[in-house]
Amino acid sequence: MSKKTKTVDVLVVGGGLAGGTLSLALAHGGLSVACVDREDPSLWTAPTFDGRASAIAISSKRVLDAVGIWDLIENETAPIKDIRVADGRSPLFLHYDHNELGGDVFGFMVENRSIRKALQTLLPNENKITHLAPAEISELVRDENKASATLNDGSKINAALVIGCEGRVSPTRESAGIKLTKWSYEQTGIVCTVEHERPHNFCAQEHFLPSGPFAILPLPGTDKKPGCRSSIVWTERADLAPIMMGLNDDDFLEELKLRFGDFLGDLKIIGPRFAYPLTLQFAQSYTANRLALAADAAHGMHPIAGQGLNMGLRDVAVLAEVLSDAKKAGADIGSIEVLEKYERWRRFDNTLMLAVTDALTHLFSNDIKPLKLARDIGLATVNQMPSLKKLFMRHAMGTVGDLPKLMRGENL
Ligand SMILES: Cc1cc2nc3c(=O)[nH]c(=O)nc-3n(C[C@H](O)[C@H](O)[C@H](O)COP(=O)(O)OP(=O)(O)OC[C@H]3O[C@@H](n4cnc5c(N)ncnc54)[C@H](O)[C@@H]3O)c2cc1C
């Protein structure tokens, strides 16, 4: 065997939020991993790399905790104590209050950059992980017994299984010929961070405007102004978004204020703006011979419910459990039986969430009068129904469904 060939249990392609967490979870579960990412990790934390913040459900927080990420980011998170959903300026709204669930918070807001910073620290220092970044795979061959990848520097990696975690554009998925179903919402998610005069009191707000949802999500503030920073996801029509993105700072702020309102006092934009085209997509299969797909490589959804990463972390927790159980039992971790277990466990749940987010997006991204009336009455009715409201709150916490061990707070 050449010096430059490495053999591991699992090759994870894409070491971002999902792939990086998966690599750590697999290593904790006793598997050896090669984690390849095409980006230079030293660029991951630049203010221009990824401006998003993610709403992390309680169950996802448990996964980040289990792999050591949470300890490194805890001081950079903000709890979500309340959620307020309103249809434009309608007086009818839905308010979820964490006190109605015995005081447990719904989840936490964390900037993607913080998670990346933790991955940057953990991945190169984990014994069972070979972290290769920046690096890219130039050839991937899968036969009955193994997957073999050739990297762009000529080195090779052999693994019993390759997992594609490269996000929505996944060469691993494409190399296996797995078809993708995809449609565009003709919307763009404009993302920025704002500082406001009054504290948000850890309440996440979502206003449904005719062009789509407008979310104000609580971030930790600064020592001088605690609770006075929020992440904005402003959904805009795809044809108007470039115009908004092209405005100078003052005009952009004025447009933002029209949508944000003045309930938190004066506003200031901090840092750059980002634009993400919004689409729905799902892979027609999550597995192939010696291959699995996870997170956005398998399914990408509208951010209306803040569930994309949460669903991806469910894939991660299930894969880590299924593969570590197989390894402990001495089974072939890349076998069809093991991969089918993963696909059976995750496919229905992800498909359901894709359908729900798709329906919500269509229902709430318009100004059709009868629809608006129906959804306003719907929001107000749920607000008055304690048991249905509690069920929705548990969904937001991610504690409903067939949870894998890492999401229940148990070890692998
Ligand atoms: C505006 C917006 C707001 C959102 N808010 C939320 C939220 O509040 N909560 C939530 O749960 N989800 C949210 N999401 C969804 C969430 O951001 C994604 O689901 C999540 O980033 C997916 O993680 P991932 O690791 O699969 O992909 P990515 O984050 O895209 O990471 C992919 C990684 O693979 C690497 N890569 C790419 N190609 C290659 C290659 N060829 N070879 C090697 N490496 C490669 C990249 O460098 C990157 O590191 C939001 C999405 C948007 C657009």
Tab-separated table of C-alpha atoms in Angstrom, residues 111-309:
chain	number	residue	atom	x	y	z
A	111	GLU	CA	-24.470	32.121	14.713
A	112	ASN	CA	-23.285	29.499	12.205
A	113	ARG	CA	-19.862	31.101	12.530
A	114	SER	CA	-19.718	30.058	16.212
A	115	ILE	CA	-20.391	26.404	15.341
A	116	ARG	CA	-17.765	26.548	12.599
A	117	LYS	CA	-15.259	28.029	15.064
A	118	ALA	CA	-15.876	25.098	17.424
A	119	LEU	CA	-15.443	22.616	14.548
A	120	GLN	CA	-12.213	24.342	13.587
A	121	THR	CA	-10.920	23.585	17.110
A	122	LEU	CA	-12.327	20.073	17.555
A	123	LEU	CA	-11.904	18.341	14.181
A	124	PRO	CA	-8.085	18.508	13.906
A	125	ASN	CA	-7.660	17.460	17.549
A	126	GLU	CA	-9.800	14.315	17.572
A	127	ASN	CA	-7.606	11.184	17.381
A	128	LYS	CA	-10.016	9.152	15.304
A	129	ILE	CA	-10.508	11.895	12.702
A	130	THR	CA	-8.229	12.735	9.803
A	131	HIS	CA	-9.288	16.268	8.957
A	132	LEU	CA	-8.414	17.264	5.414
A	133	ALA	CA	-9.240	20.861	4.514
A	134	PRO	CA	-8.916	22.506	2.102
A	135	ALA	CA	-9.108	19.367	-0.017
A	136	GLU	CA	-11.339	18.024	-2.747
A	137	ILE	CA	-12.114	14.616	-4.147
A	138	SER	CA	-11.205	14.233	-7.796
A	139	GLU	CA	-12.406	10.635	-8.173
A	140	LEU	CA	-14.724	8.419	-6.161
A	141	VAL	CA	-15.037	4.723	-6.957
A	142	ARG	CA	-17.364	2.379	-5.073
A	143	ASP	CA	-17.303	-1.390	-5.400
A	144	GLU	CA	-18.861	-4.205	-3.372
A	145	ASN	CA	-16.308	-3.949	-0.580
A	146	LYS	CA	-15.269	-0.333	-0.271
A	147	ALA	CA	-15.393	3.258	-1.425
A	148	SER	CA	-12.063	4.670	-2.702
A	149	ALA	CA	-11.490	8.375	-3.110
A	150	THR	CA	-8.599	10.110	-4.808
A	151	LEU	CA	-7.947	13.611	-3.525
A	152	ASN	CA	-6.728	16.523	-5.637
A	153	ASP	CA	-3.215	16.139	-4.136
A	154	GLY	CA	-3.087	12.528	-5.409
A	155	SER	CA	-3.527	10.858	-2.010
A	156	LYS	CA	-6.170	8.150	-1.558
A	157	ILE	CA	-8.713	7.251	1.080
A	158	ASN	CA	-10.369	3.847	1.353
A	159	ALA	CA	-13.482	3.521	3.493
A	160	ALA	CA	-16.272	1.040	4.143
A	161	LEU	CA	-18.736	3.887	3.587
A	162	VAL	CA	-18.741	7.382	2.094
A	163	ILE	CA	-21.235	9.964	3.388
A	164	GLY	CA	-22.078	13.024	1.267
A	165	CYS	CA	-22.538	16.142	3.438
A	166	GLU	CA	-21.551	18.836	0.952
A	167	GLY	CA	-24.788	20.777	1.276
A	168	ARG	CA	-27.258	21.302	-1.547
A	169	VAL	CA	-24.765	20.818	-4.367
A	170	SER	CA	-23.413	17.360	-3.647
A	171	PRO	CA	-20.890	15.787	-6.034
A	172	THR	CA	-21.158	12.572	-3.966
A	173	ARG	CA	-24.909	12.433	-4.713
A	174	GLU	CA	-24.306	13.259	-8.376
A	175	SER	CA	-21.539	10.648	-8.738
A	176	ALA	CA	-24.023	7.972	-7.636
A	177	GLY	CA	-26.587	9.205	-10.176
A	178	ILE	CA	-29.146	9.842	-7.416
A	179	LYS	CA	-31.854	12.060	-8.884
A	180	LEU	CA	-32.950	15.264	-7.230
A	181	THR	CA	-36.469	16.699	-7.143
A	182	LYS	CA	-36.243	20.460	-6.838
A	183	TRP	CA	-38.304	23.620	-7.173
A	184	SER	CA	-37.671	27.274	-6.577
A	185	TYR	CA	-39.886	29.483	-4.412
A	186	GLU	CA	-38.833	32.479	-6.507
A	187	GLN	CA	-37.794	33.984	-3.183
A	188	THR	CA	-34.471	35.054	-1.678
A	189	GLY	CA	-33.574	35.009	2.014
A	190	ILE	CA	-31.840	38.304	2.812
A	191	VAL	CA	-29.875	37.857	6.019
A	192	CYS	CA	-28.263	40.493	8.223
A	193	THR	CA	-27.611	41.276	11.876
A	194	VAL	CA	-29.053	44.313	13.639
A	195	GLU	CA	-28.503	46.083	16.913
A	196	HIS	CA	-31.615	47.628	18.494
A	197	GLU	CA	-32.296	50.114	21.233
A	198	ARG	CA	-34.484	47.898	23.460
A	199	PRO	CA	-33.854	44.244	24.457
A	200	HIS	CA	-35.639	41.422	22.614
A	201	ASN	CA	-36.322	39.537	25.858
A	202	PHE	CA	-35.326	36.365	24.011
A	203	CYS	CA	-38.493	36.335	21.918
A	204	ALA	CA	-38.257	35.053	18.308
A	205	GLN	CA	-40.708	36.845	16.029
A	206	GLU	CA	-42.001	35.852	12.627
A	207	HIS	CA	-44.192	38.215	10.598
A	208	PHE	CA	-45.801	36.941	7.427
A	209	LEU	CA	-45.566	39.650	4.788
A	210	PRO	CA	-46.897	39.355	1.213
A	211	SER	CA	-43.402	38.588	-0.153
A	212	GLY	CA	-42.790	35.900	2.514
A	213	PRO	CA	-41.835	35.516	6.172
A	214	PHE	CA	-39.777	38.152	7.964
A	215	ALA	CA	-38.028	36.745	11.044
A	216	ILE	CA	-36.396	38.598	13.935
A	217	LEU	CA	-34.317	36.118	15.903
A	218	PRO	CA	-32.683	36.893	19.276
A	219	LEU	CA	-28.886	36.835	19.528
A	220	PRO	CA	-26.793	37.434	22.628
A	221	GLY	CA	-26.018	41.129	22.940
A	222	THR	CA	-22.818	42.831	23.946
A	223	ASP	CA	-21.764	43.574	27.557
A	224	LYS	CA	-22.811	47.181	27.017
A	225	LYS	CA	-26.142	46.316	25.392
A	226	PRO	CA	-27.291	42.861	26.553
A	227	GLY	CA	-30.183	41.393	24.566
A	228	CYS	CA	-30.007	44.125	21.926
A	229	ARG	CA	-28.836	42.140	18.879
A	230	SER	CA	-30.942	40.080	16.457
A	231	SER	CA	-30.497	38.088	13.283
A	232	ILE	CA	-32.879	38.966	10.444
A	233	VAL	CA	-34.155	36.605	7.765
A	234	TRP	CA	-36.103	38.771	5.351
A	235	THR	CA	-37.775	36.754	2.595
A	236	GLU	CA	-38.088	38.834	-0.560
A	237	ARG	CA	-39.342	38.135	-4.071
A	238	ALA	CA	-36.427	36.849	-6.153
A	239	ASP	CA	-36.810	39.665	-8.692
A	240	LEU	CA	-36.785	42.378	-5.985
A	241	ALA	CA	-34.024	40.949	-3.786
A	242	PRO	CA	-31.125	42.142	-6.005
A	243	ILE	CA	-32.580	45.658	-5.874
A	244	MET	CA	-32.715	45.553	-2.065
A	245	MET	CA	-29.213	44.065	-1.891
A	246	GLY	CA	-27.936	46.853	-4.158
A	247	LEU	CA	-29.275	49.707	-1.976
A	248	ASN	CA	-26.827	51.875	-0.079
A	249	ASP	CA	-26.716	51.331	3.710
A	250	ASP	CA	-29.140	54.146	4.582
A	251	ASP	CA	-31.778	53.129	2.034
A	252	PHE	CA	-31.425	49.451	2.959
A	253	LEU	CA	-31.990	50.366	6.612
A	254	GLU	CA	-35.107	52.363	5.700
A	255	GLU	CA	-36.553	49.361	3.788
A	256	LEU	CA	-35.692	47.108	6.715
A	257	LYS	CA	-37.422	49.439	9.187
A	258	LEU	CA	-40.615	49.363	7.089
A	259	ARG	CA	-40.768	45.600	7.695
A	260	PHE	CA	-39.248	45.419	11.182
A	261	GLY	CA	-41.391	48.142	12.791
A	262	ASP	CA	-40.281	50.183	15.776
A	263	PHE	CA	-41.176	47.916	18.710
A	264	LEU	CA	-37.474	47.499	19.632
A	265	GLY	CA	-36.624	51.180	19.181
A	266	ASP	CA	-33.942	52.492	16.861
A	267	LEU	CA	-32.101	50.027	14.582
A	268	LYS	CA	-28.533	49.765	13.313
A	269	ILE	CA	-27.233	47.177	10.838
A	270	ILE	CA	-23.988	45.489	11.858
A	271	GLY	CA	-21.840	43.606	9.364
A	272	PRO	CA	-22.525	42.578	5.775
A	273	ARG	CA	-25.790	41.447	4.155
A	274	PHE	CA	-26.173	38.007	2.592
A	275	ALA	CA	-28.621	36.621	0.024
A	276	TYR	CA	-29.669	32.958	-0.189
A	277	PRO	CA	-31.908	31.723	-3.053
A	278	LEU	CA	-34.732	29.679	-1.509
A	279	THR	CA	-35.579	26.303	-2.990
A	280	LEU	CA	-36.965	22.970	-1.931
A	281	GLN	CA	-35.077	19.880	-2.960
A	282	PHE	CA	-34.903	16.236	-2.017
A	283	ALA	CA	-32.823	13.306	-3.162
A	284	GLN	CA	-34.858	10.393	-4.473
A	285	SER	CA	-32.732	8.024	-2.397
A	286	TYR	CA	-30.533	8.629	0.671
A	287	THR	CA	-28.337	5.613	0.031
A	288	ALA	CA	-26.548	3.684	-2.710
A	289	ASN	CA	-23.864	1.030	-2.724
A	290	ARG	CA	-21.421	2.044	0.118
A	291	LEU	CA	-22.847	5.568	0.126
A	292	ALA	CA	-25.212	7.647	2.244
A	293	LEU	CA	-26.383	11.248	2.036
A	294	ALA	CA	-27.125	13.442	5.042
A	295	ALA	CA	-28.522	16.901	5.815
A	296	ASP	CA	-28.799	19.388	2.915
A	297	ALA	CA	-27.192	16.916	0.502
A	298	ALA	CA	-30.303	14.748	1.069
A	299	HIS	CA	-32.971	17.415	1.651
A	300	GLY	CA	-33.081	21.217	1.511
A	301	MET	CA	-36.070	23.162	2.767
A	302	HIS	CA	-37.398	26.725	3.104
A	303	PRO	CA	-36.167	28.400	6.326
A	304	ILE	CA	-39.754	29.415	7.273
A	305	ALA	CA	-39.735	27.049	10.266
A	306	GLY	CA	-35.975	27.124	10.974
A	307	GLN	CA	-35.728	23.343	10.594
A	308	GLY	CA	-33.097	22.618	7.898
A	309	LEU	CA	-30.148	22.165	10.202
